[in-house]
Short mmCIF file of C-alpha atoms in Angstrom, two decimals:
data_model
loop_
_atom_site.label_atom_id
_atom_site.label_comp_id
_atom_site.label_asym_id
_atom_site.label_seq_id
_atom_site.Cartn_x
_atom_site.Cartn_y
_atom_site.Cartn_z
CA MET A 15 -7.82 -21.96 -9.21
CA THR A 16 -5.88 -19.53 -10.75
CA THR A 17 -3.60 -19.81 -13.65
CA LEU A 18 -1.19 -18.25 -16.01
CA GLN A 19 -3.69 -18.47 -18.84
CA HIS A 20 -6.17 -15.92 -17.34
CA LEU A 21 -3.82 -13.37 -18.06
CA PRO A 22 -3.48 -11.81 -21.79
CA ALA A 23 -1.25 -15.29 -23.23
CA ASN A 24 1.28 -13.45 -24.97
CA TRP A 25 2.21 -11.72 -21.93
CA GLU A 26 5.98 -10.10 -21.37
CA GLY A 27 4.85 -7.42 -19.54
CA PRO A 28 4.13 -3.97 -21.49
CA THR A 29 8.23 -2.62 -21.21
CA ALA A 30 7.78 1.12 -23.04
CA VAL A 31 4.26 1.38 -20.96
CA ARG A 32 3.84 4.33 -18.44
CA PHE A 33 2.37 7.19 -17.18
CA THR A 34 3.52 10.58 -16.81
CA GLU A 35 5.06 10.16 -13.09
CA ARG A 36 6.29 11.55 -10.82
CA ALA A 37 9.67 11.47 -9.51
CA ASP A 38 11.30 8.14 -8.47
CA ARG A 39 12.68 7.34 -4.90
CA ALA A 40 16.43 8.63 -5.65
CA GLU A 41 15.48 12.12 -6.70
CA GLN A 42 12.19 12.19 -3.24
CA ARG A 43 15.31 11.48 -1.29
CA GLN A 44 17.30 13.58 -2.61
CA ASN A 45 14.89 16.53 -2.38
CA LEU A 46 13.66 15.80 1.57
CA SER A 47 17.36 15.86 1.96
CA ASN A 48 18.16 18.65 0.13
CA THR A 49 15.57 21.51 1.55
CA THR A 50 15.32 22.37 5.00
CA PHE A 51 10.75 21.97 5.79
CA ASP A 52 8.82 24.53 7.27
CA LEU A 53 6.71 21.33 8.55
CA LEU A 54 8.16 17.32 8.54
CA VAL A 55 4.91 14.45 9.04
CA ILE A 56 6.23 10.96 10.43
CA GLY A 57 3.07 8.54 10.16
CA GLY A 58 1.30 8.37 6.73
CA GLY A 59 -1.76 6.90 7.98
CA ILE A 60 -5.31 9.41 7.63
CA LEU A 61 -4.16 12.13 10.48
CA GLY A 62 -0.39 12.82 8.99
CA ILE A 63 -2.14 12.82 5.40
CA SER A 64 -4.79 14.98 6.24
CA THR A 65 -1.44 17.72 8.30
CA ALA A 66 0.38 17.73 5.60
CA TRP A 67 -2.71 18.48 2.48
CA HIS A 68 -4.26 20.78 4.85
CA ALA A 69 -0.36 21.82 5.34
CA ALA A 70 1.11 22.00 1.82
CA GLN A 71 -2.85 24.43 1.43
CA SER A 72 -1.71 27.20 3.47
CA GLY A 73 2.21 27.40 1.62
CA LEU A 74 4.12 24.67 4.41
CA ARG A 75 7.46 23.84 3.12
CA VAL A 76 6.62 20.17 3.86
CA ALA A 77 7.62 16.64 3.95
CA LEU A 78 5.28 13.38 4.48
CA VAL A 79 7.08 9.96 5.32
CA ASP A 80 5.91 6.63 6.54
CA SER A 81 7.82 3.52 7.45
CA GLY A 82 5.19 1.41 5.42
CA ASP A 83 2.60 2.22 2.91
CA PHE A 84 0.67 5.35 2.74
CA ALA A 85 -2.40 4.07 4.88
CA GLY A 86 -0.72 0.82 5.64
CA ALA A 87 -2.01 -0.19 8.49
CA THR A 88 -4.80 1.01 11.61
CA SER A 89 -6.17 3.68 8.00
CA SER A 90 -7.31 1.26 5.46
CA ALA A 91 -8.11 -1.96 8.26
CA SER A 92 -11.50 0.49 10.09
CA SER A 93 -15.04 0.00 9.45
CA LYS A 94 -15.07 1.74 6.31
CA LEU A 95 -18.02 4.23 7.89
CA LEU A 96 -18.22 8.41 7.30
CA HIS A 97 -21.77 8.85 10.53
CA GLY A 98 -22.74 10.90 12.79
CA GLY A 99 -21.73 8.08 15.87
CA LEU A 100 -25.15 7.24 16.76
CA ARG A 101 -24.37 5.48 19.85
CA TYR A 102 -22.50 9.02 20.37
CA LEU A 103 -26.37 10.40 21.31
CA GLN A 104 -26.90 7.94 24.65
CA THR A 105 -24.53 10.18 26.83
CA GLY A 106 -25.69 13.22 25.57
CA ALA A 107 -22.93 14.36 23.17
CA VAL A 108 -24.75 15.96 20.73
CA LYS A 109 -22.44 19.00 19.41
CA LEU A 110 -20.33 15.63 18.15
CA VAL A 111 -22.67 14.17 16.44
CA ALA A 112 -24.00 17.15 14.45
CA GLU A 113 -19.96 17.63 14.55
CA ASN A 114 -19.45 14.39 12.91
CA HIS A 115 -22.52 14.89 10.48
CA PHE A 116 -21.51 17.50 9.21
CA GLU A 117 -18.27 15.99 7.49
CA ARG A 118 -19.15 13.07 6.72
CA ARG A 119 -21.87 15.17 4.72
CA ALA A 120 -19.01 17.57 3.46
CA VAL A 121 -16.73 14.96 2.48
CA THR A 122 -19.79 12.98 0.79
CA ARG A 123 -21.41 15.60 -0.47
CA GLN A 124 -18.22 18.53 -1.23
CA VAL A 125 -15.14 16.88 -1.25
CA ALA A 126 -15.22 13.03 -2.38
CA PRO A 127 -18.42 12.04 -4.27
CA HIS A 128 -16.40 9.75 -5.52
CA LEU A 129 -15.06 8.20 -3.26
CA SER A 130 -17.39 7.75 0.14
CA ARG A 131 -21.29 7.40 -1.14
CA PRO A 132 -25.14 7.42 2.03
CA LEU A 133 -26.10 4.36 2.65
CA THR A 134 -29.25 3.39 4.34
CA PHE A 135 -28.68 1.30 7.80
CA TYR A 136 -30.79 -0.54 9.34
CA LEU A 137 -30.83 -1.62 13.47
CA PRO A 138 -32.97 -4.52 14.31
CA ILE A 139 -34.74 -4.64 17.82
CA TYR A 140 -35.05 -7.49 18.82
CA LYS A 141 -37.51 -9.31 22.63
CA ASN A 142 -35.24 -9.06 25.59
CA GLY A 143 -32.59 -6.44 23.34
CA PRO A 144 -30.23 -4.14 24.79
CA HIS A 145 -32.89 -1.38 23.20
CA GLY A 146 -36.90 -0.97 22.86
CA ALA A 147 -38.08 0.22 20.60
CA ALA A 148 -38.81 3.75 21.72
CA LYS A 149 -36.75 4.75 22.55
CA MET A 150 -34.47 3.26 18.52
CA GLY A 151 -37.11 5.30 17.26
CA ALA A 152 -36.85 8.63 19.42
CA GLY A 153 -33.16 7.56 18.85
CA VAL A 154 -32.82 7.67 14.80
CA PHE A 155 -35.08 10.27 14.71
CA ALA A 156 -32.80 12.80 16.47
CA TYR A 157 -29.73 11.23 15.07
CA SER A 158 -31.44 12.79 11.56
CA ALA A 159 -32.61 15.75 12.82
CA LEU A 160 -28.65 16.15 13.97
CA SER A 161 -27.97 15.64 10.14
CA ALA A 162 -31.18 17.83 8.78
CA PHE A 163 -32.79 15.09 7.90
CA GLY A 164 -30.50 15.62 4.13
CA ASP A 165 -30.56 11.73 4.82
CA GLY A 166 -34.01 11.46 4.93
CA VAL A 167 -35.79 11.11 8.40
CA GLY A 168 -35.01 8.19 10.89
CA HIS A 169 -38.00 5.76 11.41
CA LEU A 170 -39.35 2.56 12.18
CA LEU A 171 -40.07 -0.35 9.52
CA ASN A 172 -41.40 -3.00 9.57
CA PRO A 173 -39.72 -6.61 9.43
CA VAL A 174 -40.80 -7.81 6.95
CA LYS A 175 -40.05 -4.33 4.70
CA ALA A 176 -37.23 -4.96 5.83
CA ARG A 177 -36.69 -8.65 5.12
CA MET A 178 -36.65 -7.65 1.09
CA ALA A 179 -34.05 -5.20 1.42
CA VAL A 180 -31.93 -7.22 3.75
CA PRO A 181 -32.65 -10.93 2.36
CA GLU A 182 -30.78 -13.03 4.81
CA LEU A 183 -32.02 -10.67 7.77
CA ARG A 184 -32.85 -13.04 10.53
CA ILE A 185 -36.92 -12.13 11.76
CA ASP A 186 -37.42 -14.51 14.17
CA ASP A 187 -38.33 -12.44 17.76
CA LEU A 188 -37.61 -9.54 15.32
CA LYS A 189 -40.33 -6.40 16.62
CA ALA A 190 -39.01 -3.20 14.28
CA VAL A 191 -36.40 -2.27 12.38
CA ALA A 192 -34.76 1.73 13.22
CA VAL A 193 -33.38 3.31 10.07
CA TYR A 194 -30.91 6.01 9.65
CA GLY A 195 -28.97 6.63 7.46
CA ASP A 196 -25.05 7.71 7.56
CA SER A 197 -21.85 6.81 4.21
CA GLN A 198 -20.15 4.61 3.18
CA MET A 199 -16.25 4.38 1.46
CA ASN A 200 -13.10 2.44 0.52
CA ASP A 201 -10.72 3.46 3.69
CA ALA A 202 -7.25 3.16 1.42
CA ARG A 203 -8.53 5.47 -1.46
CA MET A 204 -9.84 8.15 0.17
CA ALA A 205 -6.65 8.02 1.42
CA LEU A 206 -4.43 7.92 -1.18
CA MET A 207 -6.88 10.28 -2.22
CA THR A 208 -5.12 12.87 0.43
CA VAL A 209 -1.95 11.99 0.05
CA ARG A 210 -1.92 13.15 -3.83
CA ALA A 211 -3.96 16.54 -2.91
CA ALA A 212 -1.10 16.93 -0.53
CA ALA A 213 1.84 16.71 -3.34
CA ASP A 214 -0.20 18.07 -5.18
CA ALA A 215 0.15 20.92 -3.66
CA GLY A 216 3.09 20.95 -3.24
CA ALA A 217 4.61 18.07 -0.33
CA VAL A 218 6.88 15.80 -0.82
CA VAL A 219 6.30 12.54 0.06
CA LEU A 220 7.83 9.08 0.24
CA ASN A 221 6.25 5.66 2.18
CA HIS A 222 8.95 2.85 3.10
CA ALA A 223 11.31 5.21 4.50
CA GLU A 224 11.18 5.18 8.53
CA VAL A 225 13.06 7.08 11.24
CA THR A 226 15.70 5.10 12.43
CA GLY A 227 16.05 8.92 14.53
CA LEU A 228 16.37 12.58 15.95
CA ARG A 229 17.56 15.92 14.55
CA PHE A 230 17.96 18.00 17.90
CA THR A 231 19.22 21.63 17.60
CA ALA A 232 20.60 22.94 20.68
CA LYS A 233 19.82 26.25 21.68
CA GLN A 234 21.64 29.18 23.62
CA GLY A 235 20.25 29.28 26.90
CA THR A 236 17.75 26.10 26.18
CA ARG A 237 16.93 21.81 25.57
CA SER A 238 17.62 20.54 22.27
CA ARG A 239 15.04 21.16 19.91
CA VAL A 240 13.58 17.70 17.38
CA SER A 241 15.00 19.76 13.43
CA GLY A 242 14.62 17.48 11.62
CA ALA A 243 15.41 12.77 11.51
CA GLU A 244 17.17 10.40 10.49
CA LEU A 245 15.67 7.62 8.13
CA ARG A 246 16.49 5.58 6.14
CA ASP A 247 15.42 3.58 3.03
CA ARG A 248 13.19 0.57 3.94
CA LEU A 249 13.33 -0.73 -0.09
CA THR A 250 17.48 0.49 -0.90
CA GLY A 251 18.59 0.40 2.33
CA ALA A 252 19.59 3.66 1.71
CA GLU A 253 20.09 6.31 4.22
CA PHE A 254 19.55 10.05 4.22
CA GLY A 255 18.49 12.91 7.01
CA VAL A 256 15.44 15.45 7.14
CA ASP A 257 15.52 19.11 8.04
CA ALA A 258 12.40 20.59 9.73
CA ARG A 259 11.52 23.44 11.53
CA VAL A 260 8.89 21.69 13.05
CA VAL A 261 8.34 17.39 13.81
CA LEU A 262 5.05 15.99 13.36
CA ASN A 263 4.83 12.98 15.39
CA ALA A 264 1.22 12.09 13.68
CA THR A 265 2.89 7.66 13.82
CA GLY A 266 -0.36 5.95 15.68
CA PRO A 267 0.11 2.79 17.35
CA TRP A 268 3.65 3.98 17.48
CA VAL A 269 3.79 7.46 18.99
CA ASP A 270 5.51 6.53 22.27
CA HIS A 271 8.20 4.90 20.57
CA LEU A 272 8.68 7.85 18.82
CA ARG A 273 8.43 10.51 22.10
CA ARG A 274 10.36 7.81 23.62
CA MET A 275 13.61 9.67 20.03
CA GLU A 276 12.66 12.19 21.91
CA ASP A 277 12.23 11.77 25.55
CA ALA A 278 14.09 8.88 26.99
CA GLY A 279 11.65 8.96 29.90
CA ALA A 280 8.29 10.53 28.19
CA ASP A 281 5.52 8.20 30.26
CA PRO A 282 2.96 7.12 28.01
CA SER A 283 -0.15 9.02 26.51
CA ILE A 284 -2.27 6.49 24.55
CA ARG A 285 -3.75 2.97 24.73
CA LEU A 286 -4.93 0.12 22.22
CA SER A 287 -7.86 -1.38 21.49
CA LYS A 288 -8.01 -4.36 18.29
CA GLY A 289 -10.78 -4.35 16.50
CA ALA A 290 -10.75 -7.24 14.52
CA HIS A 291 -13.27 -7.35 10.51
CA LEU A 292 -14.36 -10.11 8.15
CA VAL A 293 -15.38 -9.87 4.68
CA LEU A 294 -16.71 -12.80 3.29
CA LYS A 295 -18.96 -13.37 -0.32
CA ARG A 296 -22.42 -12.38 -0.51
CA THR A 297 -25.16 -14.78 -0.71
CA SER A 298 -28.04 -11.85 -1.89
CA HIS A 299 -27.71 -8.37 -3.11
CA TRP A 300 -28.27 -6.88 0.03
CA GLN A 301 -29.93 -2.69 -0.52
CA ALA A 302 -29.24 -2.11 3.58
CA ALA A 303 -26.31 -2.64 6.39
CA LEU A 304 -27.08 -3.68 9.36
CA ALA A 305 -26.28 -2.48 12.93
CA THR A 306 -26.77 -4.75 15.58
CA PRO A 307 -26.94 -4.02 19.08
CA ILE A 308 -24.40 -6.35 21.42
CA ASP A 309 -25.08 -3.83 24.72
CA LYS A 310 -25.88 -1.09 25.79
CA TYR A 311 -22.10 0.69 24.35
CA ARG A 312 -20.90 -1.60 21.35
CA ILE A 313 -23.09 -2.60 17.95
CA THR A 314 -22.04 -5.12 15.28
CA PHE A 315 -22.35 -4.07 12.01
CA ALA A 316 -23.13 -6.27 8.71
CA LEU A 317 -21.86 -3.95 4.94
CA PRO A 318 -22.30 -4.15 2.15
CA TRP A 319 -19.20 -3.41 1.20
CA GLU A 320 -16.93 -3.69 -2.48
CA ASP A 321 -19.53 -6.31 -3.63
CA MET A 322 -18.62 -8.06 -0.16
CA LEU A 323 -20.02 -8.10 3.52
CA LEU A 324 -18.11 -6.30 5.53
CA LEU A 325 -18.55 -8.20 9.23
CA GLY A 326 -17.37 -6.98 13.03
CA THR A 327 -15.99 -5.38 14.76
CA THR A 328 -14.08 -6.38 18.28
CA ASP A 329 -12.94 -4.05 21.01
CA GLU A 330 -10.62 -6.00 23.34
CA GLU A 331 -7.35 -3.63 24.94
CA TYR A 332 -4.06 -4.72 22.62
CA GLU A 333 -0.57 -4.75 24.75
CA GLY A 334 0.91 -6.21 21.77
CA ASP A 335 4.13 -5.14 19.42
CA PRO A 336 1.79 -2.79 16.77
CA GLY A 337 3.26 -4.36 14.52
CA GLU A 338 1.93 -7.76 14.81
CA VAL A 339 -1.81 -7.17 15.74
CA ALA A 340 -3.30 -9.88 12.93
CA VAL A 341 -7.23 -12.24 13.60
CA ASN A 342 -6.73 -14.97 15.63
CA GLU A 343 -9.70 -18.38 15.94
CA ARG A 344 -10.83 -16.16 18.69
CA ASP A 345 -11.65 -12.93 16.77
CA ILE A 346 -13.57 -15.12 14.12
CA ALA A 347 -15.67 -16.90 16.16
CA GLN A 348 -17.01 -13.78 18.16
CA ILE A 349 -17.89 -11.86 14.58
CA LEU A 350 -20.04 -14.89 13.48
CA ASP A 351 -20.96 -14.98 16.78
CA GLU A 352 -22.49 -11.79 16.79
CA ALA A 353 -23.27 -11.36 13.35
CA GLY A 354 -25.43 -13.81 14.57
CA HIS A 355 -27.77 -11.64 16.41
CA SER A 356 -28.35 -10.66 12.99
CA VAL A 357 -27.95 -12.39 9.73
CA ARG A 358 -29.11 -15.92 9.09
CA SER A 359 -26.78 -18.38 9.13
CA GLU A 360 -26.66 -19.39 5.42
CA GLN A 361 -24.27 -15.80 5.67
CA LEU A 362 -22.54 -16.80 8.26
CA ARG A 363 -20.89 -19.99 6.57
CA ARG A 364 -17.12 -19.70 7.06
CA GLU A 365 -15.94 -21.19 3.47
CA LEU A 366 -17.24 -17.24 2.37
CA ILE A 367 -14.69 -15.28 4.27
CA THR A 368 -12.03 -14.30 1.33
CA TYR A 369 -10.14 -11.86 3.63
CA ALA A 370 -9.96 -10.61 7.34
CA PHE A 371 -7.96 -7.34 9.29
CA ALA A 372 -7.51 -5.70 12.39
CA GLY A 373 -7.04 -2.33 13.37
CA LEU A 374 -5.79 -0.51 16.36
CA ARG A 375 -7.99 2.44 17.84
CA VAL A 376 -5.79 4.58 19.75
CA LEU A 377 -7.56 5.89 22.36
CA PRO A 378 -6.50 8.48 25.17
CA GLY A 379 -5.16 6.37 27.94
CA GLY A 380 -6.64 6.00 31.39
CA PRO A 381 -9.18 3.02 32.83
CA GLY A 382 -11.83 1.74 31.85
CA SER A 383 -13.44 -0.55 29.11
CA THR A 384 -12.51 0.71 26.21
CA ALA A 385 -15.61 0.28 24.21
CA LYS A 386 -17.06 2.87 26.53
CA ALA A 387 -13.73 4.41 25.97
CA LYS A 388 -13.91 8.52 23.70
CA ARG A 389 -12.62 8.70 20.40
CA GLU A 390 -10.94 11.78 20.85
CA THR A 391 -7.60 13.43 19.16
CA VAL A 392 -4.91 12.78 21.52
CA VAL A 393 -2.74 16.74 20.57
CA THR A 394 0.39 16.65 22.76
CA GLU A 395 4.21 18.59 22.88
CA GLY A 396 7.34 17.42 24.07
CA ARG A 397 10.46 17.65 25.98
CA GLY A 398 11.90 18.58 22.24
CA GLY A 399 9.32 20.50 21.18
CA MET A 400 8.16 18.05 18.60
CA LEU A 401 4.01 17.47 18.42
CA SER A 402 2.19 14.60 18.67
CA VAL A 403 -0.69 12.81 17.71
CA ALA A 404 -3.63 10.52 17.36
CA GLY A 405 -6.87 8.77 18.29
CA GLY A 406 -9.30 10.60 16.38
CA LYS A 407 -11.93 9.17 13.83
CA TRP A 408 -11.59 8.93 10.23
CA THR A 409 -14.87 10.76 9.81
CA THR A 410 -13.44 13.97 11.05
CA PHE A 411 -9.84 13.63 9.54
CA ARG A 412 -9.87 17.23 7.53
CA HIS A 413 -10.92 18.85 11.07
CA ILE A 414 -8.22 16.72 12.99
CA GLY A 415 -6.25 17.65 10.63
CA ARG A 416 -6.61 21.56 11.08
CA THR A 417 -6.78 21.05 14.16
CA VAL A 418 -3.80 20.13 13.57
CA MET A 419 -2.63 23.16 12.45
CA LYS A 420 -4.10 25.64 14.67
CA LYS A 421 -1.98 23.88 16.99
CA LEU A 422 1.06 24.63 15.87
CA ALA A 423 0.08 27.81 14.33
CA ALA A 424 0.05 28.74 18.04
CA MET A 425 3.18 27.15 19.57
CA PRO A 426 5.94 29.59 21.37
CA GLY A 427 9.51 29.14 19.56
CA TYR A 428 8.57 29.24 16.02
CA THR A 429 7.46 31.46 13.42
CA LEU A 430 5.10 29.05 11.67
CA GLY A 431 1.70 31.34 12.85
CA ALA A 432 2.99 34.44 10.34
CA ASP A 433 3.62 31.93 7.38
CA MET A 434 0.15 29.94 8.15
CA GLU A 435 -2.13 33.05 6.92
CA PRO A 436 -2.97 31.43 4.23
CA MET A 437 -5.17 28.42 5.62
CA ARG A 438 -7.68 31.06 7.32
CA ASN A 439 -9.05 31.69 4.37
CA LEU A 440 -8.82 28.33 2.91
CA PRO A 441 -11.55 26.79 0.71
CA ARG A 442 -14.01 24.06 4.03
CA ARG A 443 -14.17 22.25 1.39
CA LEU A 444 -11.03 21.76 -0.84
CA PRO A 445 -12.21 18.27 -2.95
CA LEU A 446 -10.33 15.63 -3.83
CA PRO A 447 -8.78 14.56 -6.52
CA GLY A 448 -10.77 13.13 -9.91
CA ILE A 449 -13.96 14.77 -7.95
CA ALA A 450 -16.67 13.86 -10.66
CA ASN A 451 -20.37 11.82 -10.36
CA PRO A 452 -19.49 8.81 -10.62
CA HIS A 453 -22.49 7.67 -12.25
CA ALA A 454 -21.34 10.65 -15.02
CA VAL A 455 -17.92 8.68 -15.47
CA GLN A 456 -19.38 5.22 -15.19
CA HIS A 457 -21.80 6.19 -18.00
CA ARG A 458 -19.03 7.71 -20.35
CA LEU A 459 -17.33 4.59 -19.51
CA LEU A 460 -20.20 2.71 -21.42
CA SER A 461 -21.25 4.83 -23.96
CA ASP A 462 -20.12 4.25 -27.11
CA GLY A 463 -19.50 8.22 -28.38
CA GLY A 464 -16.80 9.02 -25.47
CA ALA A 465 -16.16 6.31 -23.95
CA PRO A 466 -11.36 5.85 -24.49
CA LEU A 467 -12.05 1.46 -24.57
CA PRO A 468 -14.30 0.48 -25.72
CA ASN A 469 -16.16 -3.18 -24.98
CA LEU A 470 -15.52 -2.59 -21.42
CA GLY A 471 -17.60 -4.48 -18.23
CA GLU A 472 -20.51 -2.37 -15.75
CA ASP A 473 -18.06 -3.46 -13.36
CA THR A 474 -15.02 -2.91 -14.13
CA ALA A 475 -16.42 1.21 -15.54
CA LYS A 476 -18.69 1.56 -11.40
CA HIS A 477 -15.41 0.40 -9.56
CA LEU A 478 -13.20 2.96 -12.01
CA ALA A 479 -15.46 5.63 -11.90
CA THR A 480 -16.31 4.75 -7.75
CA HIS A 481 -12.11 4.81 -6.91
CA TYR A 482 -10.66 6.84 -9.64
CA GLY A 483 -13.23 9.28 -10.12
CA SER A 484 -12.86 11.36 -13.71
CA ILE A 485 -9.24 10.49 -13.73
CA ALA A 486 -10.85 6.56 -13.95
CA PHE A 487 -10.50 8.42 -18.46
CA ASP A 488 -6.61 8.16 -18.12
CA ILE A 489 -6.58 5.12 -16.67
CA ALA A 490 -9.31 3.58 -19.28
CA ARG A 491 -6.69 5.56 -21.85
CA LEU A 492 -4.02 3.65 -20.88
CA ALA A 493 -5.99 0.27 -21.45
CA GLY A 494 -7.05 1.97 -24.94
CA GLU A 495 -4.17 2.29 -26.53
CA HIS A 496 -2.19 -1.05 -24.93
CA PRO A 497 -5.21 -4.37 -25.22
CA GLU A 498 -3.33 -6.27 -22.49
CA LEU A 499 -3.77 -4.23 -20.39
CA ALA A 500 -7.40 -3.99 -20.84
CA GLU A 501 -7.72 -7.89 -19.76
CA ARG A 502 -9.22 -8.01 -16.08
CA VAL A 503 -6.27 -8.66 -13.16
CA HIS A 504 -8.48 -11.38 -12.17
CA PRO A 505 -11.45 -12.90 -14.02
CA ASP A 506 -13.97 -12.73 -10.95
CA ALA A 507 -12.23 -8.93 -10.39
CA PRO A 508 -13.47 -5.89 -11.68
CA GLU A 509 -9.69 -4.40 -11.73
CA ILE A 510 -8.06 -4.64 -15.08
CA TRP A 511 -3.87 -4.43 -15.35
CA ALA A 512 -3.78 -0.58 -16.95
CA GLN A 513 -4.56 -0.24 -12.97
CA VAL A 514 -1.61 -1.85 -11.41
CA VAL A 515 0.46 0.77 -14.02
CA TYR A 516 -1.43 3.45 -12.71
CA ALA A 517 -0.73 2.17 -8.94
CA ARG A 518 3.47 1.93 -10.23
CA ASP A 519 4.08 5.39 -11.31
CA MET A 520 1.25 7.59 -10.00
CA GLU A 521 0.55 6.25 -6.56
CA TRP A 522 4.07 5.71 -5.18
CA ALA A 523 2.58 1.47 -5.24
CA GLU A 524 6.37 -0.16 -4.05
CA THR A 525 5.17 -3.75 -3.20
CA PRO A 526 2.22 -6.20 -3.97
CA ASP A 527 0.50 -6.18 -0.83
CA ASP A 528 0.34 -1.30 -1.98
CA VAL A 529 -0.90 -3.13 -5.24
CA LEU A 530 -3.14 -5.50 -3.59
CA ARG A 531 -4.07 -4.46 -0.83
CA ARG A 532 -4.98 -0.96 -0.93
CA ARG A 533 -4.61 0.94 -4.32
CA THR A 534 -7.25 -2.46 -5.01
CA THR A 535 -9.17 -5.17 -3.71
CA LEU A 536 -7.93 -8.10 -5.72
CA THR A 537 -6.36 -8.83 -2.34
CA ILE A 538 -9.58 -8.22 -0.10
CA ARG A 539 -11.89 -10.30 -2.53
CA GLY A 540 -9.15 -13.89 -2.05
CA LEU A 541 -7.87 -13.13 -5.46
CA ASP A 542 -4.22 -12.06 -4.81
CA THR A 543 -2.90 -16.20 -6.26
CA PRO A 544 0.84 -16.71 -6.16
CA GLU A 545 0.61 -15.82 -10.38
CA ILE A 546 -1.40 -12.68 -9.66
CA ARG A 547 1.34 -11.50 -7.05
CA THR A 548 4.49 -12.45 -9.67
CA ARG A 549 2.98 -10.83 -12.41
CA VAL A 550 1.59 -7.44 -10.70
CA GLN A 551 5.68 -7.76 -9.38
CA SER A 552 6.80 -7.68 -12.91
CA LEU A 553 5.31 -4.74 -13.60
CA LEU A 554 6.49 -2.80 -10.34
CA ASP A 555 11.02 -4.40 -11.70
CA GLN A 556 9.55 -2.24 -14.65
CA ARG A 557 9.65 0.95 -13.47
#
């Protein structure tokens, strides 16, 4: 157990240490209250964030608010994948897979190579399994072809060779392993960097700001139009309002709640599916991920992620309060049982679990199993002119942002179309802040000549490089100037205290959960002890 002695022994808190900070909450509230925005985005999940980013890049005056933290719900509770969607080939959705691959490659190679990476996948084919080797071999070949063979050629692999890359692979009754390529990310970090990109482009952003009502403007001869929102700062209790020409409802699982603020009689537009995951300590080094078919439609993943192992996911209809979604004992049992199809039992011991989380997929309303439902984006316009967007995939977050922008430009009764001419000329692969080759950043952080922080551990250098890109040098420089901030937050994690200061001053972190769950990996590692949470809170209080 971590005690205070693991922290700097004489640490009373670096009261004078700050980055050049962004505007504080009071200033942001004032900015929101005193401006009539072209677009108010309600909802700081990745769909709202992406739309705000593209809108700000187009020159629009944009505001983005969320009742919790940015990416605080489903957008940081995904399977951490950027992928083409191998299972979509079963339905003949060839064009969709090709489009997903395009987006995946763009993000991994040009937009955020510092936040995502290619990952080899093994699809084990067992005796009496739902798919045969010939079918899977042809499937992964076609899948790689749709990616222009950018991740190699999909093929079948001998089980013995596969076991060398994944020591915990179960080989009993294993006939063959199909190999293909996709990509992986830290979803919370990707979302936060996109928020930063939106803010750098001029968007005014505020988290922990809850919508308590909508504003309406009556036009002669027409029904009232949504023209803004009433908000309450959940941290201070301050109430304020925002005026906007167009309001976008991007609240994910809460989308119908906000639609009913616009129109009390609005029919449901979505249904929800719960996806639970487990994070475990790894018992060996994995060089590839496992994607194991459970039945004709479902696949369970075992993914090496953040030096841990990520297992999941479940897929069941959810009808409760979105704010109360959580992992239960049945989820844990199901995930471990399904992982046991291809993972040896030694790796699946419950004492290895460090964290469990669940998110909600937003699916189009309708009958049938949620596992078979299309992961498509639903865009609707309400009686008051509010545009609502929900659903979709993390992989296509940039495409969804562009799609919403096109919808906004075409909306009758508004003049945003003329203002959005710059959107048509935006590069298709705008990079996110910190873009750099993470290997080069790691090398510089560790080199004697160019390193701003001497004696930096290799794991910390890698962590900084792959979570911040070139911004890692700012964090390392601060730690070099203030040695107490170069100390690790926990001896078993790569993070250092300078990251907490950076999260506070530059990444809108307001609570210990903001820092420990989404801006660092302490929570998913099971290392967010009461002592550490107290120290983090003390730093946050010094803003």
